[in-house]
PDB file of N, CA and C in Angstrom:
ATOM      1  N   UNK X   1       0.842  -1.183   0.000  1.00 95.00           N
ATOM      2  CA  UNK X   1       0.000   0.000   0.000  1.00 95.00           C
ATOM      3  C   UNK X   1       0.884   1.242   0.000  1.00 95.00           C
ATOM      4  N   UNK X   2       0.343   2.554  -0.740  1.00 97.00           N
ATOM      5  CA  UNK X   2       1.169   3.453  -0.718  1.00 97.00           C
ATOM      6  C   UNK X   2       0.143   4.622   0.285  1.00 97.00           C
ATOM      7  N   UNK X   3       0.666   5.372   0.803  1.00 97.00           N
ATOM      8  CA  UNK X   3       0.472   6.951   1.009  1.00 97.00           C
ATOM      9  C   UNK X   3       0.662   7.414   0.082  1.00 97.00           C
ATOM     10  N   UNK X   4      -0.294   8.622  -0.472  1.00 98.00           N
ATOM     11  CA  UNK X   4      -0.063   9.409  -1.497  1.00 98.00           C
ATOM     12  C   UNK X   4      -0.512  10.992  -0.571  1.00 98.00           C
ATOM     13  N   UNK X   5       0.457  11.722  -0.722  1.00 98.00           N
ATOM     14  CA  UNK X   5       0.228  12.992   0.049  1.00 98.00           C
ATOM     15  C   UNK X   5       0.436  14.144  -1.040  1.00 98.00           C
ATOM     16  N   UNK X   6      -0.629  14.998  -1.403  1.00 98.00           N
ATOM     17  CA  UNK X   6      -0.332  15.922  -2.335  1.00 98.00           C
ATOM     18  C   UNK X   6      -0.764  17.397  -1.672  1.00 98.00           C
ATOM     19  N   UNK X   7      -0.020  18.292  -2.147  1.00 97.00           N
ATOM     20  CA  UNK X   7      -0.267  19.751  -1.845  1.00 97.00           C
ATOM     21  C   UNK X   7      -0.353  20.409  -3.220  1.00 97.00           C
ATOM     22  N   UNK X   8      -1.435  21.339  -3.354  1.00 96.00           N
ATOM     23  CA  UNK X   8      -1.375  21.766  -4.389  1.00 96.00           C
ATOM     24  C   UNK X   8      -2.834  23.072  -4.248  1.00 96.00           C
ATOM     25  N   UNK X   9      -2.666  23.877  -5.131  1.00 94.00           N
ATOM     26  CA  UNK X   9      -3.180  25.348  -5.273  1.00 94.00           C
ATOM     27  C   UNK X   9      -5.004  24.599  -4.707  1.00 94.00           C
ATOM     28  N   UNK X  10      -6.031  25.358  -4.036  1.00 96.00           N
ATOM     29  CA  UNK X  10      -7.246  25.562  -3.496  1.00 96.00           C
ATOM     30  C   UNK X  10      -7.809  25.110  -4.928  1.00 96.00           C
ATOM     31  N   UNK X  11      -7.866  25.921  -5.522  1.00 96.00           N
ATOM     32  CA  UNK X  11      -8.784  26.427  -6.258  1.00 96.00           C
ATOM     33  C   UNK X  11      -8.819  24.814  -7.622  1.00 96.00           C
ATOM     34  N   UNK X  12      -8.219  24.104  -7.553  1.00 97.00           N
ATOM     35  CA  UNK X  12      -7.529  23.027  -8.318  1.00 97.00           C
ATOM     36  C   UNK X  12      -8.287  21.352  -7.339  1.00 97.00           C
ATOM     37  N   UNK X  13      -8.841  21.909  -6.309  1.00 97.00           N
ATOM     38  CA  UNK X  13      -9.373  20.480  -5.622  1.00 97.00           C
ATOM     39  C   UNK X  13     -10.547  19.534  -6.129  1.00 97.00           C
ATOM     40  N   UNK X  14     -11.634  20.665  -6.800  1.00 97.00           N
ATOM     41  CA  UNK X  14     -12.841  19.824  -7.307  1.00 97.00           C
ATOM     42  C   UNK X  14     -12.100  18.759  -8.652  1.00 97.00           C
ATOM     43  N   UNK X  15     -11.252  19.331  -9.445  1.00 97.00           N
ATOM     44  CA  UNK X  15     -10.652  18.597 -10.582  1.00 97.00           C
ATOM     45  C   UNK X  15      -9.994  17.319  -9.825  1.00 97.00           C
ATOM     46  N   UNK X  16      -8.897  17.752  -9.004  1.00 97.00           N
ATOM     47  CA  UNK X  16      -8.692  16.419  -8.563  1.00 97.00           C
ATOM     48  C   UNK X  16      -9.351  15.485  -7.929  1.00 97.00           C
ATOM     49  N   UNK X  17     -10.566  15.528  -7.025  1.00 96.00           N
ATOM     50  CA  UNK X  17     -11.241  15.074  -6.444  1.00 96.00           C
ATOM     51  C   UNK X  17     -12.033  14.143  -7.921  1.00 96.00           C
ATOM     52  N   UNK X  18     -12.502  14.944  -8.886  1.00 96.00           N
ATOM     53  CA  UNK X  18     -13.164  14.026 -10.371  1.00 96.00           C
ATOM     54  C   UNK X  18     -12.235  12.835 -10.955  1.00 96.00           C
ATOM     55  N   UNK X  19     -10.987  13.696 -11.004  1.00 96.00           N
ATOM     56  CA  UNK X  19      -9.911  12.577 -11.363  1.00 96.00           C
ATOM     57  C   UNK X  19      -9.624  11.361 -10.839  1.00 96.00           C
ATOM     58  N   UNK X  20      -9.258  11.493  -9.367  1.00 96.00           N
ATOM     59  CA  UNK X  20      -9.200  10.549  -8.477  1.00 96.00           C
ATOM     60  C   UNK X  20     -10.773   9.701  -8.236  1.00 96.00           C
ATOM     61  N   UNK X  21     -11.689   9.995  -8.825  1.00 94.00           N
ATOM     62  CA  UNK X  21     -12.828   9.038  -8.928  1.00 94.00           C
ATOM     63  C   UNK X  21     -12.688   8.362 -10.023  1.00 94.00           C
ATOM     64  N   UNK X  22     -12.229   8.753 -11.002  1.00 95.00           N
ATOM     65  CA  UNK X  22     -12.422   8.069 -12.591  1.00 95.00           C
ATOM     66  C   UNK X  22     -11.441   7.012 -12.093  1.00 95.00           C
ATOM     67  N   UNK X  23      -9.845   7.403 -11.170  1.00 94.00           N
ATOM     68  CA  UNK X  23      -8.889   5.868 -11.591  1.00 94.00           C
ATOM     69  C   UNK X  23      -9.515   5.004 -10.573  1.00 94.00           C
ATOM     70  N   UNK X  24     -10.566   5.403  -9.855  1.00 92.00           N
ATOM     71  CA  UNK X  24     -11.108   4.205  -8.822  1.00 92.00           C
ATOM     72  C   UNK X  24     -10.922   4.746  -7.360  1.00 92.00           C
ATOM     73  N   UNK X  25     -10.393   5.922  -6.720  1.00 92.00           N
ATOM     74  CA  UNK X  25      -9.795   5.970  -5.480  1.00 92.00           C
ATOM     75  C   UNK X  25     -11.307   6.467  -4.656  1.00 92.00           C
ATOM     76  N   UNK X  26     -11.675   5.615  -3.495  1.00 84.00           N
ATOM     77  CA  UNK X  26     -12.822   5.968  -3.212  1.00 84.00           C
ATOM     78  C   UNK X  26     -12.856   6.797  -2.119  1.00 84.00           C
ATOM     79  N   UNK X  27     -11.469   7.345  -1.477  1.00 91.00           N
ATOM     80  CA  UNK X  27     -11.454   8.092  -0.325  1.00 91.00           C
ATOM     81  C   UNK X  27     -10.208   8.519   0.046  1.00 91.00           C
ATOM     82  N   UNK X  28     -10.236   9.664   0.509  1.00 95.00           N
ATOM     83  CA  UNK X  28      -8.966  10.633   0.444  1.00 95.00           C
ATOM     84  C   UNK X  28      -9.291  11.544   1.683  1.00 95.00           C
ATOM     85  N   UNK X  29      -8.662  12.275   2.223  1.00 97.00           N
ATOM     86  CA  UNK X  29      -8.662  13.317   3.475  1.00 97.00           C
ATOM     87  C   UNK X  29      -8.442  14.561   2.874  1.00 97.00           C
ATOM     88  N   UNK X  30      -8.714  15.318   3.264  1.00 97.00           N
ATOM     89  CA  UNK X  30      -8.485  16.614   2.490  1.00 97.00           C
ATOM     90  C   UNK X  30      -8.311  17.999   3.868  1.00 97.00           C
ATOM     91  N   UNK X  31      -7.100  18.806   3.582  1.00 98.00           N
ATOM     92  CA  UNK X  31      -6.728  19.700   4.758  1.00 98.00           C
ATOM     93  C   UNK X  31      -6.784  20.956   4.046  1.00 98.00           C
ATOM     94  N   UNK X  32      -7.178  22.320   4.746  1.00 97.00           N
ATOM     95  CA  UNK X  32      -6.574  23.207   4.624  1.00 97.00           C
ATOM     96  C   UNK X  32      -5.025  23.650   4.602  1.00 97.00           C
ATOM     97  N   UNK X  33      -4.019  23.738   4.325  1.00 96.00           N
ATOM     98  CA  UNK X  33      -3.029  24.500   4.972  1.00 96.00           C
ATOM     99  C   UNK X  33      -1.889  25.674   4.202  1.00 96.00           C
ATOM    100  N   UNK X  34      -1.466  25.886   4.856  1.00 90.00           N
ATOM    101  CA  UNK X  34      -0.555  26.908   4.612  1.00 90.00           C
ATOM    102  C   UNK X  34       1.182  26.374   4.284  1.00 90.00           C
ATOM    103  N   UNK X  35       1.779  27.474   3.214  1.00 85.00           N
ATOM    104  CA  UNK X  35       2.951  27.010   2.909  1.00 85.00           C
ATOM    105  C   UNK X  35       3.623  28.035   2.487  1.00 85.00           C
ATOM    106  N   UNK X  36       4.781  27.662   1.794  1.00 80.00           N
ATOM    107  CA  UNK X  36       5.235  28.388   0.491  1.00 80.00           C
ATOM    108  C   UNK X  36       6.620  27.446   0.559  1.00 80.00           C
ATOM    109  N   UNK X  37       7.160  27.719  -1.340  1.00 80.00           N
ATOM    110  CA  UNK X  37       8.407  26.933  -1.735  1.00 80.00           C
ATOM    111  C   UNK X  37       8.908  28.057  -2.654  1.00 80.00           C
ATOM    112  N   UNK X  38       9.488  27.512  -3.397  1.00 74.00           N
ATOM    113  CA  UNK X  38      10.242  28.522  -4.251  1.00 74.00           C
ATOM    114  C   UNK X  38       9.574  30.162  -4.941  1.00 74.00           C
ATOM    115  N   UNK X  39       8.351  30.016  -4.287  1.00 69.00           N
ATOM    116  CA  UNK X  39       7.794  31.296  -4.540  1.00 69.00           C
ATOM    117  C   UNK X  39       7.992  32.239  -3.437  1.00 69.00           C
ATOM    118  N   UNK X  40       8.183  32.026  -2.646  1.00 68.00           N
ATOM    119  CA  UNK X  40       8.491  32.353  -0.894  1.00 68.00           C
ATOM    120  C   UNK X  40       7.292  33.593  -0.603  1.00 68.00           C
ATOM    121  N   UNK X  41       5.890  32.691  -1.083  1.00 64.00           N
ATOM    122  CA  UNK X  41       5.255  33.586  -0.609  1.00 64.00           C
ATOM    123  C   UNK X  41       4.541  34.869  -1.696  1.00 64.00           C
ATOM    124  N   UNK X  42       3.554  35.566  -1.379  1.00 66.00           N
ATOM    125  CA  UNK X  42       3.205  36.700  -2.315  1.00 66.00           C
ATOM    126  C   UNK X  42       2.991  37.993  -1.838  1.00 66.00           C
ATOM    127  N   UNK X  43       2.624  38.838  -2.587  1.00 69.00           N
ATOM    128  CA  UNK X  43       2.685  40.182  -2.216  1.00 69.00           C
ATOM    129  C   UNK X  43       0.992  40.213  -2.379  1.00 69.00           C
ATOM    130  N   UNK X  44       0.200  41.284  -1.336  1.00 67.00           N
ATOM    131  CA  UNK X  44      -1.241  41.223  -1.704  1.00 67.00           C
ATOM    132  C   UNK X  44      -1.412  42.728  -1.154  1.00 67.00           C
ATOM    133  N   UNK X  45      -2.341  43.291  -1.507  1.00 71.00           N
ATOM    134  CA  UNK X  45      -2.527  44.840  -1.167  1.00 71.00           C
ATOM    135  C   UNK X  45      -3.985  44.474  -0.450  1.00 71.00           C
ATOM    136  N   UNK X  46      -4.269  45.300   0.722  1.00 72.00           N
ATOM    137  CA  UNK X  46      -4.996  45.525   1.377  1.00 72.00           C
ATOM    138  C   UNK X  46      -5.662  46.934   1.848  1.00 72.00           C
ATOM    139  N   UNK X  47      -6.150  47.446   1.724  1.00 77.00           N
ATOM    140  CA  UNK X  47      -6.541  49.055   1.911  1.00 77.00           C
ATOM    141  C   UNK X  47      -5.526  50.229   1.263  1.00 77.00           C
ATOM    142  N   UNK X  48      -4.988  49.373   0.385  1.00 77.00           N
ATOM    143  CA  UNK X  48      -4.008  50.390  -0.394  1.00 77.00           C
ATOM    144  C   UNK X  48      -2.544  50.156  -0.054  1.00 77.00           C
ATOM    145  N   UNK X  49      -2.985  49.117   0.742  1.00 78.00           N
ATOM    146  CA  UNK X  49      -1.151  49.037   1.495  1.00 78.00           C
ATOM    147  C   UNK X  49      -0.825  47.446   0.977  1.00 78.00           C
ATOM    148  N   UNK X  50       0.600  47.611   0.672  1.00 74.00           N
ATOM    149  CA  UNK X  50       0.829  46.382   0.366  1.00 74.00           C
ATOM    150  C   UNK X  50       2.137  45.485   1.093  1.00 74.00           C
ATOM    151  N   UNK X  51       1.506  44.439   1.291  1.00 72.00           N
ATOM    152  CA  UNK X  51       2.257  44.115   2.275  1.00 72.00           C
ATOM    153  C   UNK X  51       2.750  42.489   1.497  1.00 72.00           C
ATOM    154  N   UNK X  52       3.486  41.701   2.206  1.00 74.00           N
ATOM    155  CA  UNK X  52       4.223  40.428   2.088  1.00 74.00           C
ATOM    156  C   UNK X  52       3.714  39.243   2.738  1.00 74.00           C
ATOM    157  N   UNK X  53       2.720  38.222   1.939  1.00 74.00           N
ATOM    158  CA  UNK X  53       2.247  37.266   2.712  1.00 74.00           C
ATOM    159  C   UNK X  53       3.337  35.978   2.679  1.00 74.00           C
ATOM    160  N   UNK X  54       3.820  35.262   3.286  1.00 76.00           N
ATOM    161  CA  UNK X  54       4.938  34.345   3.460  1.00 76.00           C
ATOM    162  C   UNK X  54       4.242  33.501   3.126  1.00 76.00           C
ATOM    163  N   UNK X  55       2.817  33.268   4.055  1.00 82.00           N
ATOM    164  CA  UNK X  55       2.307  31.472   3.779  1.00 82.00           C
ATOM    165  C   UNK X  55       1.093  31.710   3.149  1.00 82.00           C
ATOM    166  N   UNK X  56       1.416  31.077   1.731  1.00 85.00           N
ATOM    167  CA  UNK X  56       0.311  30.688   0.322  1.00 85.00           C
ATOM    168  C   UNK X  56      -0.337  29.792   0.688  1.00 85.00           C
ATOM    169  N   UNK X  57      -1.727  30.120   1.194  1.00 90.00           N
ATOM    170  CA  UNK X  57      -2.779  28.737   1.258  1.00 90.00           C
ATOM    171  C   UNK X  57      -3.039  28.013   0.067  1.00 90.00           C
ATOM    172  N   UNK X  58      -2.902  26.656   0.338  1.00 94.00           N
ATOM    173  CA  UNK X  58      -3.016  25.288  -0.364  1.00 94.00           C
ATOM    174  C   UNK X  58      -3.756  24.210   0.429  1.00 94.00           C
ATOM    175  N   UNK X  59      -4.165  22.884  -0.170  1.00 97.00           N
ATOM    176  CA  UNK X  59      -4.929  22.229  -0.022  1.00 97.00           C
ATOM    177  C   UNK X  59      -3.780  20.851   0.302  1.00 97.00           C
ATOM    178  N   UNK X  60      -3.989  20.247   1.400  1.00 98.00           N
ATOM    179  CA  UNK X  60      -3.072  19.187   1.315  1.00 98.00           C
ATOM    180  C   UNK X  60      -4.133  17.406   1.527  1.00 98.00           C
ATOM    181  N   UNK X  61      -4.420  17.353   0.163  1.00 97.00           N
ATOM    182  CA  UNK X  61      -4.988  15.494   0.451  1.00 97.00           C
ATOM    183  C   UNK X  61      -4.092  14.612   0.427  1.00 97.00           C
ATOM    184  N   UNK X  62      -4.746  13.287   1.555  1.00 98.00           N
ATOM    185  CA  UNK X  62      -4.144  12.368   1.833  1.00 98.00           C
ATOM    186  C   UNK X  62      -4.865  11.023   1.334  1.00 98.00           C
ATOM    187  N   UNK X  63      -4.275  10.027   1.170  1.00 97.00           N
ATOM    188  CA  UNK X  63      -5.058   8.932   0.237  1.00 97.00           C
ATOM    189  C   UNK X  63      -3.909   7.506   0.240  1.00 97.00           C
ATOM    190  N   UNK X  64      -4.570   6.428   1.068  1.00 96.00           N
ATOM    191  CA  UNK X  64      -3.617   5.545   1.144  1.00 96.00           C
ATOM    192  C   UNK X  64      -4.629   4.581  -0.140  1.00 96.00           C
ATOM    193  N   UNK X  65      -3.598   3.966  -0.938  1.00 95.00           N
ATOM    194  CA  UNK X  65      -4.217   3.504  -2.303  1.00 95.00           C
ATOM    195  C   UNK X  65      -3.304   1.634  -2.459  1.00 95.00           C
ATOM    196  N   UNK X  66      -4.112   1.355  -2.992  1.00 94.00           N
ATOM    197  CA  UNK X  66      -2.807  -0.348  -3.110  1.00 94.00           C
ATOM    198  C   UNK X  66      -1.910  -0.049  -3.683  1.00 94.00           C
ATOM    199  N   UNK X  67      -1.181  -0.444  -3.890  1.00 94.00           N
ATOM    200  CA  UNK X  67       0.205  -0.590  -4.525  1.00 94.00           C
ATOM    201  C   UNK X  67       0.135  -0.379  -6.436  1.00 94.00           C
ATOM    202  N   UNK X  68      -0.719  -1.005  -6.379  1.00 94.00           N
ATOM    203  CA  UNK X  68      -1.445  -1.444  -8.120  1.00 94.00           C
ATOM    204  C   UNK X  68      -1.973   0.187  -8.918  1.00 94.00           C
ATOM    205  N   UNK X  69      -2.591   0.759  -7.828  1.00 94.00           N
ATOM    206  CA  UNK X  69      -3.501   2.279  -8.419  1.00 94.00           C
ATOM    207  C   UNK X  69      -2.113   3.139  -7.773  1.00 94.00           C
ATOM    208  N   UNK X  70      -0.977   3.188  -7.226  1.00 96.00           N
ATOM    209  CA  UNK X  70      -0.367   4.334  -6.776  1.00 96.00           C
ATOM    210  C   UNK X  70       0.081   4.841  -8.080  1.00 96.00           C
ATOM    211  N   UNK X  71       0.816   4.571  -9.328  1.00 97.00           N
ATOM    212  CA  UNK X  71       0.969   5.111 -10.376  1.00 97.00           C
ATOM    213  C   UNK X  71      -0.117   6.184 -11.201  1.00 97.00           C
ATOM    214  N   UNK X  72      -1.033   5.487 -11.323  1.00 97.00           N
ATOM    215  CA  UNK X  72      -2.110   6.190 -11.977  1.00 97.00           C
ATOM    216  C   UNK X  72      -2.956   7.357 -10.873  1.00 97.00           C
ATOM    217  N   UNK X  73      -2.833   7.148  -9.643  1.00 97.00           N
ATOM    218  CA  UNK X  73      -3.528   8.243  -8.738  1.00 97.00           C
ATOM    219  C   UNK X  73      -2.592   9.762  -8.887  1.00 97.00           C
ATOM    220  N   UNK X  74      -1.307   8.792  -9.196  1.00 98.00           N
ATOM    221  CA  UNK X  74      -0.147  10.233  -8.828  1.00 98.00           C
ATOM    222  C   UNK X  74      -0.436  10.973 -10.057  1.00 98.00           C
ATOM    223  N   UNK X  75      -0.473  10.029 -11.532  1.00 97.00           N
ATOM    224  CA  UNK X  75      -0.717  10.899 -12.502  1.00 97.00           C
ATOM    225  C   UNK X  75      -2.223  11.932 -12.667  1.00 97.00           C
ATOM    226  N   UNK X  76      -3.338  10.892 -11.932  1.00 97.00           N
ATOM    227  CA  UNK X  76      -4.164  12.170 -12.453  1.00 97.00           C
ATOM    228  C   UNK X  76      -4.376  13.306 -11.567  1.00 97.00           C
ATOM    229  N   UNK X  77      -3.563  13.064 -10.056  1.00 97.00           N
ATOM    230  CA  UNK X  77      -3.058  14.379  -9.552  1.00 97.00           C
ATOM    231  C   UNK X  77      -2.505  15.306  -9.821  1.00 97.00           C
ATOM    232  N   UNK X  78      -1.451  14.506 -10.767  1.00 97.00           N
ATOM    233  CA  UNK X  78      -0.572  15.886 -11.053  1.00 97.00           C
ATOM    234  C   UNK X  78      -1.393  16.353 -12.256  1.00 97.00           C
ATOM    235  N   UNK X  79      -1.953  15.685 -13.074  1.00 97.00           N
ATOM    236  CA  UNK X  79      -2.528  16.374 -15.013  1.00 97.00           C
ATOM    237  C   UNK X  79      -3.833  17.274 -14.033  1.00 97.00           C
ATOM    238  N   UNK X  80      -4.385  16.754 -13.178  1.00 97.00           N
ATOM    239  CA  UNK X  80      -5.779  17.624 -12.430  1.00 97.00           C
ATOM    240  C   UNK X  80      -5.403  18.828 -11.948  1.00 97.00           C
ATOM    241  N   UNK X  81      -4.013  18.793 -11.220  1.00 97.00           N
ATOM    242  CA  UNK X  81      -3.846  20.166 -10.404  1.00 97.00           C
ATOM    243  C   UNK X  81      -2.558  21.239 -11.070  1.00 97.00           C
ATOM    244  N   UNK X  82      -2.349  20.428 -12.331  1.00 96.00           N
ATOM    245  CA  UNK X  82      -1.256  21.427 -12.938  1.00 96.00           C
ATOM    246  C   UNK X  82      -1.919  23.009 -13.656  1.00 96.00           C
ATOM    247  N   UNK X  83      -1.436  23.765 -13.339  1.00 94.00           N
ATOM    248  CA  UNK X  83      -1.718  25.317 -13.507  1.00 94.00           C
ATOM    249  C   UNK X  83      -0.393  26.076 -14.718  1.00 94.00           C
ATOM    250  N   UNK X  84       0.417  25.181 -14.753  1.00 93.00           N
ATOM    251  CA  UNK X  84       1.903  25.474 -15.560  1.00 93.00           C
ATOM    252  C   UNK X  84       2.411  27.105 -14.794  1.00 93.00           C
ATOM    253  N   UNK X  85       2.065  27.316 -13.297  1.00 88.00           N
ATOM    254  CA  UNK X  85       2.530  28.230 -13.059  1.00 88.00           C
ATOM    255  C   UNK X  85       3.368  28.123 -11.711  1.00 88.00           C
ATOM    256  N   UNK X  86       3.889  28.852 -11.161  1.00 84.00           N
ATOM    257  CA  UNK X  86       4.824  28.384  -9.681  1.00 84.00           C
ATOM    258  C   UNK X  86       3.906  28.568  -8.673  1.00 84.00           C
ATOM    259  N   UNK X  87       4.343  27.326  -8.210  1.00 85.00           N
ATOM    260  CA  UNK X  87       3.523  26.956  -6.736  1.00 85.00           C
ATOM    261  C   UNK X  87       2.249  26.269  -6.812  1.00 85.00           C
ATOM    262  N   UNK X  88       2.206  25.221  -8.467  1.00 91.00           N
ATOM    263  CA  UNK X  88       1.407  24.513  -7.878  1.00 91.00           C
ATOM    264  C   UNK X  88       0.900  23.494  -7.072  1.00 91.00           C
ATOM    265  N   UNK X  89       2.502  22.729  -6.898  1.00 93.00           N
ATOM    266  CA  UNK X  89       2.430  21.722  -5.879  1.00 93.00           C
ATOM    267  C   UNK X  89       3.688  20.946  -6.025  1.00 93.00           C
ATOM    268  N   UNK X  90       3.255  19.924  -4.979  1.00 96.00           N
ATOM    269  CA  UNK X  90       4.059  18.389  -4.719  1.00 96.00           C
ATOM    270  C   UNK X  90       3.105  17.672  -4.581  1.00 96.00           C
ATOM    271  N   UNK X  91       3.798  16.037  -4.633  1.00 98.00           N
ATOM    272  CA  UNK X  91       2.908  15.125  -4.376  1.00 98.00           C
ATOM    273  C   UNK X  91       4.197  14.400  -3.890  1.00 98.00           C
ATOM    274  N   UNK X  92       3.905  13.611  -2.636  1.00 98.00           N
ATOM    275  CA  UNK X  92       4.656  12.595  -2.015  1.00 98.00           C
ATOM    276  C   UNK X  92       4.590  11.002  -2.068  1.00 98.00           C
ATOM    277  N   UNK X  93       4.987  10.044  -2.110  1.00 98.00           N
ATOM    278  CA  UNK X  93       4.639   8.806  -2.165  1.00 98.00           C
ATOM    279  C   UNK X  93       5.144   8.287  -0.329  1.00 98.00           C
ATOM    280  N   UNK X  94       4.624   7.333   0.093  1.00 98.00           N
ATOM    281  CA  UNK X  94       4.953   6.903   1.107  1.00 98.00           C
ATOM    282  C   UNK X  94       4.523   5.333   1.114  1.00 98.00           C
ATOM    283  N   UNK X  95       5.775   4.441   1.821  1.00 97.00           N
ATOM    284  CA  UNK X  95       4.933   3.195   2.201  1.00 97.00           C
ATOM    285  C   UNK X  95       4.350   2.708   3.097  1.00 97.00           C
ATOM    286  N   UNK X  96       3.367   2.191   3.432  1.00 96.00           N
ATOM    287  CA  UNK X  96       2.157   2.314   4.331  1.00 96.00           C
ATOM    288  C   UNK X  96       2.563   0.425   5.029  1.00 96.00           C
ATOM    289  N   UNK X  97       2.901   0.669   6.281  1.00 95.00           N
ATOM    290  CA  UNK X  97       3.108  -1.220   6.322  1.00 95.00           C
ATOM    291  C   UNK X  97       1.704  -1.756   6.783  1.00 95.00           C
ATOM    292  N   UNK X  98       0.945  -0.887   7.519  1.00 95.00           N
ATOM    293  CA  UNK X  98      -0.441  -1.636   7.959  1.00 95.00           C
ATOM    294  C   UNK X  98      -1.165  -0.751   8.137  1.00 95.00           C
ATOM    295  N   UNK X  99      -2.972  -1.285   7.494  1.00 93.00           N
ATOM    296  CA  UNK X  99      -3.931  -0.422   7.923  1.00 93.00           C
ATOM    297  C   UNK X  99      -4.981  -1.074   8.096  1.00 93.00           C
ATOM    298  N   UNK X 100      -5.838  -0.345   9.254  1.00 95.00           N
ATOM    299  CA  UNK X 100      -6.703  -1.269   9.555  1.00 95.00           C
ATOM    300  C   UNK X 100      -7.992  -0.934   9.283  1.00 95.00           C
ATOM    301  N   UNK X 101      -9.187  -1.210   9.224  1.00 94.00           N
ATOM    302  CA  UNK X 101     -10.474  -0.612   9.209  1.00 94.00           C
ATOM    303  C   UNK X 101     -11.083  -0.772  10.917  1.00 94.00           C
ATOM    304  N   UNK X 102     -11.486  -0.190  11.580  1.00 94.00           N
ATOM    305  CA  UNK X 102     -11.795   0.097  13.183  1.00 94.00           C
ATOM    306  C   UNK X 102     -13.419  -0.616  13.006  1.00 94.00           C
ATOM    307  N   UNK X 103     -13.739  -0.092  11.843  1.00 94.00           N
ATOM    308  CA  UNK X 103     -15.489  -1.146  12.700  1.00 94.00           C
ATOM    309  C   UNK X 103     -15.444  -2.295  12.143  1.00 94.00           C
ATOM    310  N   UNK X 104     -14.382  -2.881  11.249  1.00 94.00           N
ATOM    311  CA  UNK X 104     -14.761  -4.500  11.090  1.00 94.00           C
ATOM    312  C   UNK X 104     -13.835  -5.400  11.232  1.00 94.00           C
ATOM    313  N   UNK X 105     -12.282  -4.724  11.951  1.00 93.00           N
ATOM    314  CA  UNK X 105     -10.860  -5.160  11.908  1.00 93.00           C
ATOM    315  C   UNK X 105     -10.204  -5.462  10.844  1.00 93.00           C
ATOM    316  N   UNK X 106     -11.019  -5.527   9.323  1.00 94.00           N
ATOM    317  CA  UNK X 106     -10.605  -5.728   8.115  1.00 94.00           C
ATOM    318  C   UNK X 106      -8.772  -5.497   8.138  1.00 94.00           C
ATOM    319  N   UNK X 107      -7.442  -5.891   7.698  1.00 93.00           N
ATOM    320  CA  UNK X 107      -6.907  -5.486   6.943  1.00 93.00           C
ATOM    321  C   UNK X 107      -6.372  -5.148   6.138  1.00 93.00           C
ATOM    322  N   UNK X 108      -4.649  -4.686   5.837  1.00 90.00           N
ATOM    323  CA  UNK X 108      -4.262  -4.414   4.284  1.00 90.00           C
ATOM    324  C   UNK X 108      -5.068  -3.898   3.098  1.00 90.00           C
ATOM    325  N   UNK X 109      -5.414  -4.177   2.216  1.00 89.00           N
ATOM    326  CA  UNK X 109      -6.005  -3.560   1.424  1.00 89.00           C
ATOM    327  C   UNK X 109      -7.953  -3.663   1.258  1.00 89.00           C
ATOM    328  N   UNK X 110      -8.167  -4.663   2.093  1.00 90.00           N
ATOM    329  CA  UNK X 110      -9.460  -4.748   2.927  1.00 90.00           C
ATOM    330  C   UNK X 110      -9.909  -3.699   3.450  1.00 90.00           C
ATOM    331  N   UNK X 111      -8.826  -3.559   4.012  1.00 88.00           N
ATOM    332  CA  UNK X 111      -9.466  -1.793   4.572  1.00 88.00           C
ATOM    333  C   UNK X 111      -9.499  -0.388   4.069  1.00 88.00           C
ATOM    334  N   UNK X 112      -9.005  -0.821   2.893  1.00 85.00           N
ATOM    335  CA  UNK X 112      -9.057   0.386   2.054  1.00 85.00           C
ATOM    336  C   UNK X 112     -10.231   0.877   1.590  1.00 85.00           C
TER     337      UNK X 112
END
């Protein structure tokens, strides 16, 4: 089983959320949060004043997937949330050694 952890621009979540239904993924976590990478952040004007925001809100979903769909989840993450502009994201892979389901003890990919 993999972890798949992606961060990527707000406004870009309903697309991935469609995508990630078409390759089969039936459930994912989804966070608010805050960041910045090589953009270090933006400039935004407020009452005429403009000031320096450091942390660019982004969307960070989480999605443990079998081993079999981790290829194809990563791709239609990235083709769903690409903007071709800076700061639209990462996506992480992780390996997952056990998971369980809590109301039926199901595990490994049972509990997915």
């Amino acid at each position: 089983m993999k972890l798949i952890k992606a961060i990527f621009k707000p406004h870009r979540l309903d697309a991935v959320r469609e995508a990630m239904g078409e390759v089969g993924i039936q459930g994912m976590t989804v966070s608010e949060v805050k960041g910045f990478g090589r953009q270090k952040g933006q400039t935004e004007i407020y009452r005429g004043a403009e000031y320096q925001v450091y942390f660019v809100p982004k969307v960070q979903l989480e999605t443990v997937v079998p081993d079999e769909l981790a290829d194809r989840a990563v791709e239609a993450i990235a083709a769903a949330a690409r903007t071709d502009r800076i700061g639209d994201g990462k996506i992480f892979v992780l390996d997952v050694d056990r998971a369980v389901r809590i109301r039926t003890g199901e595990e490994g990919d049972e509990a997915l």
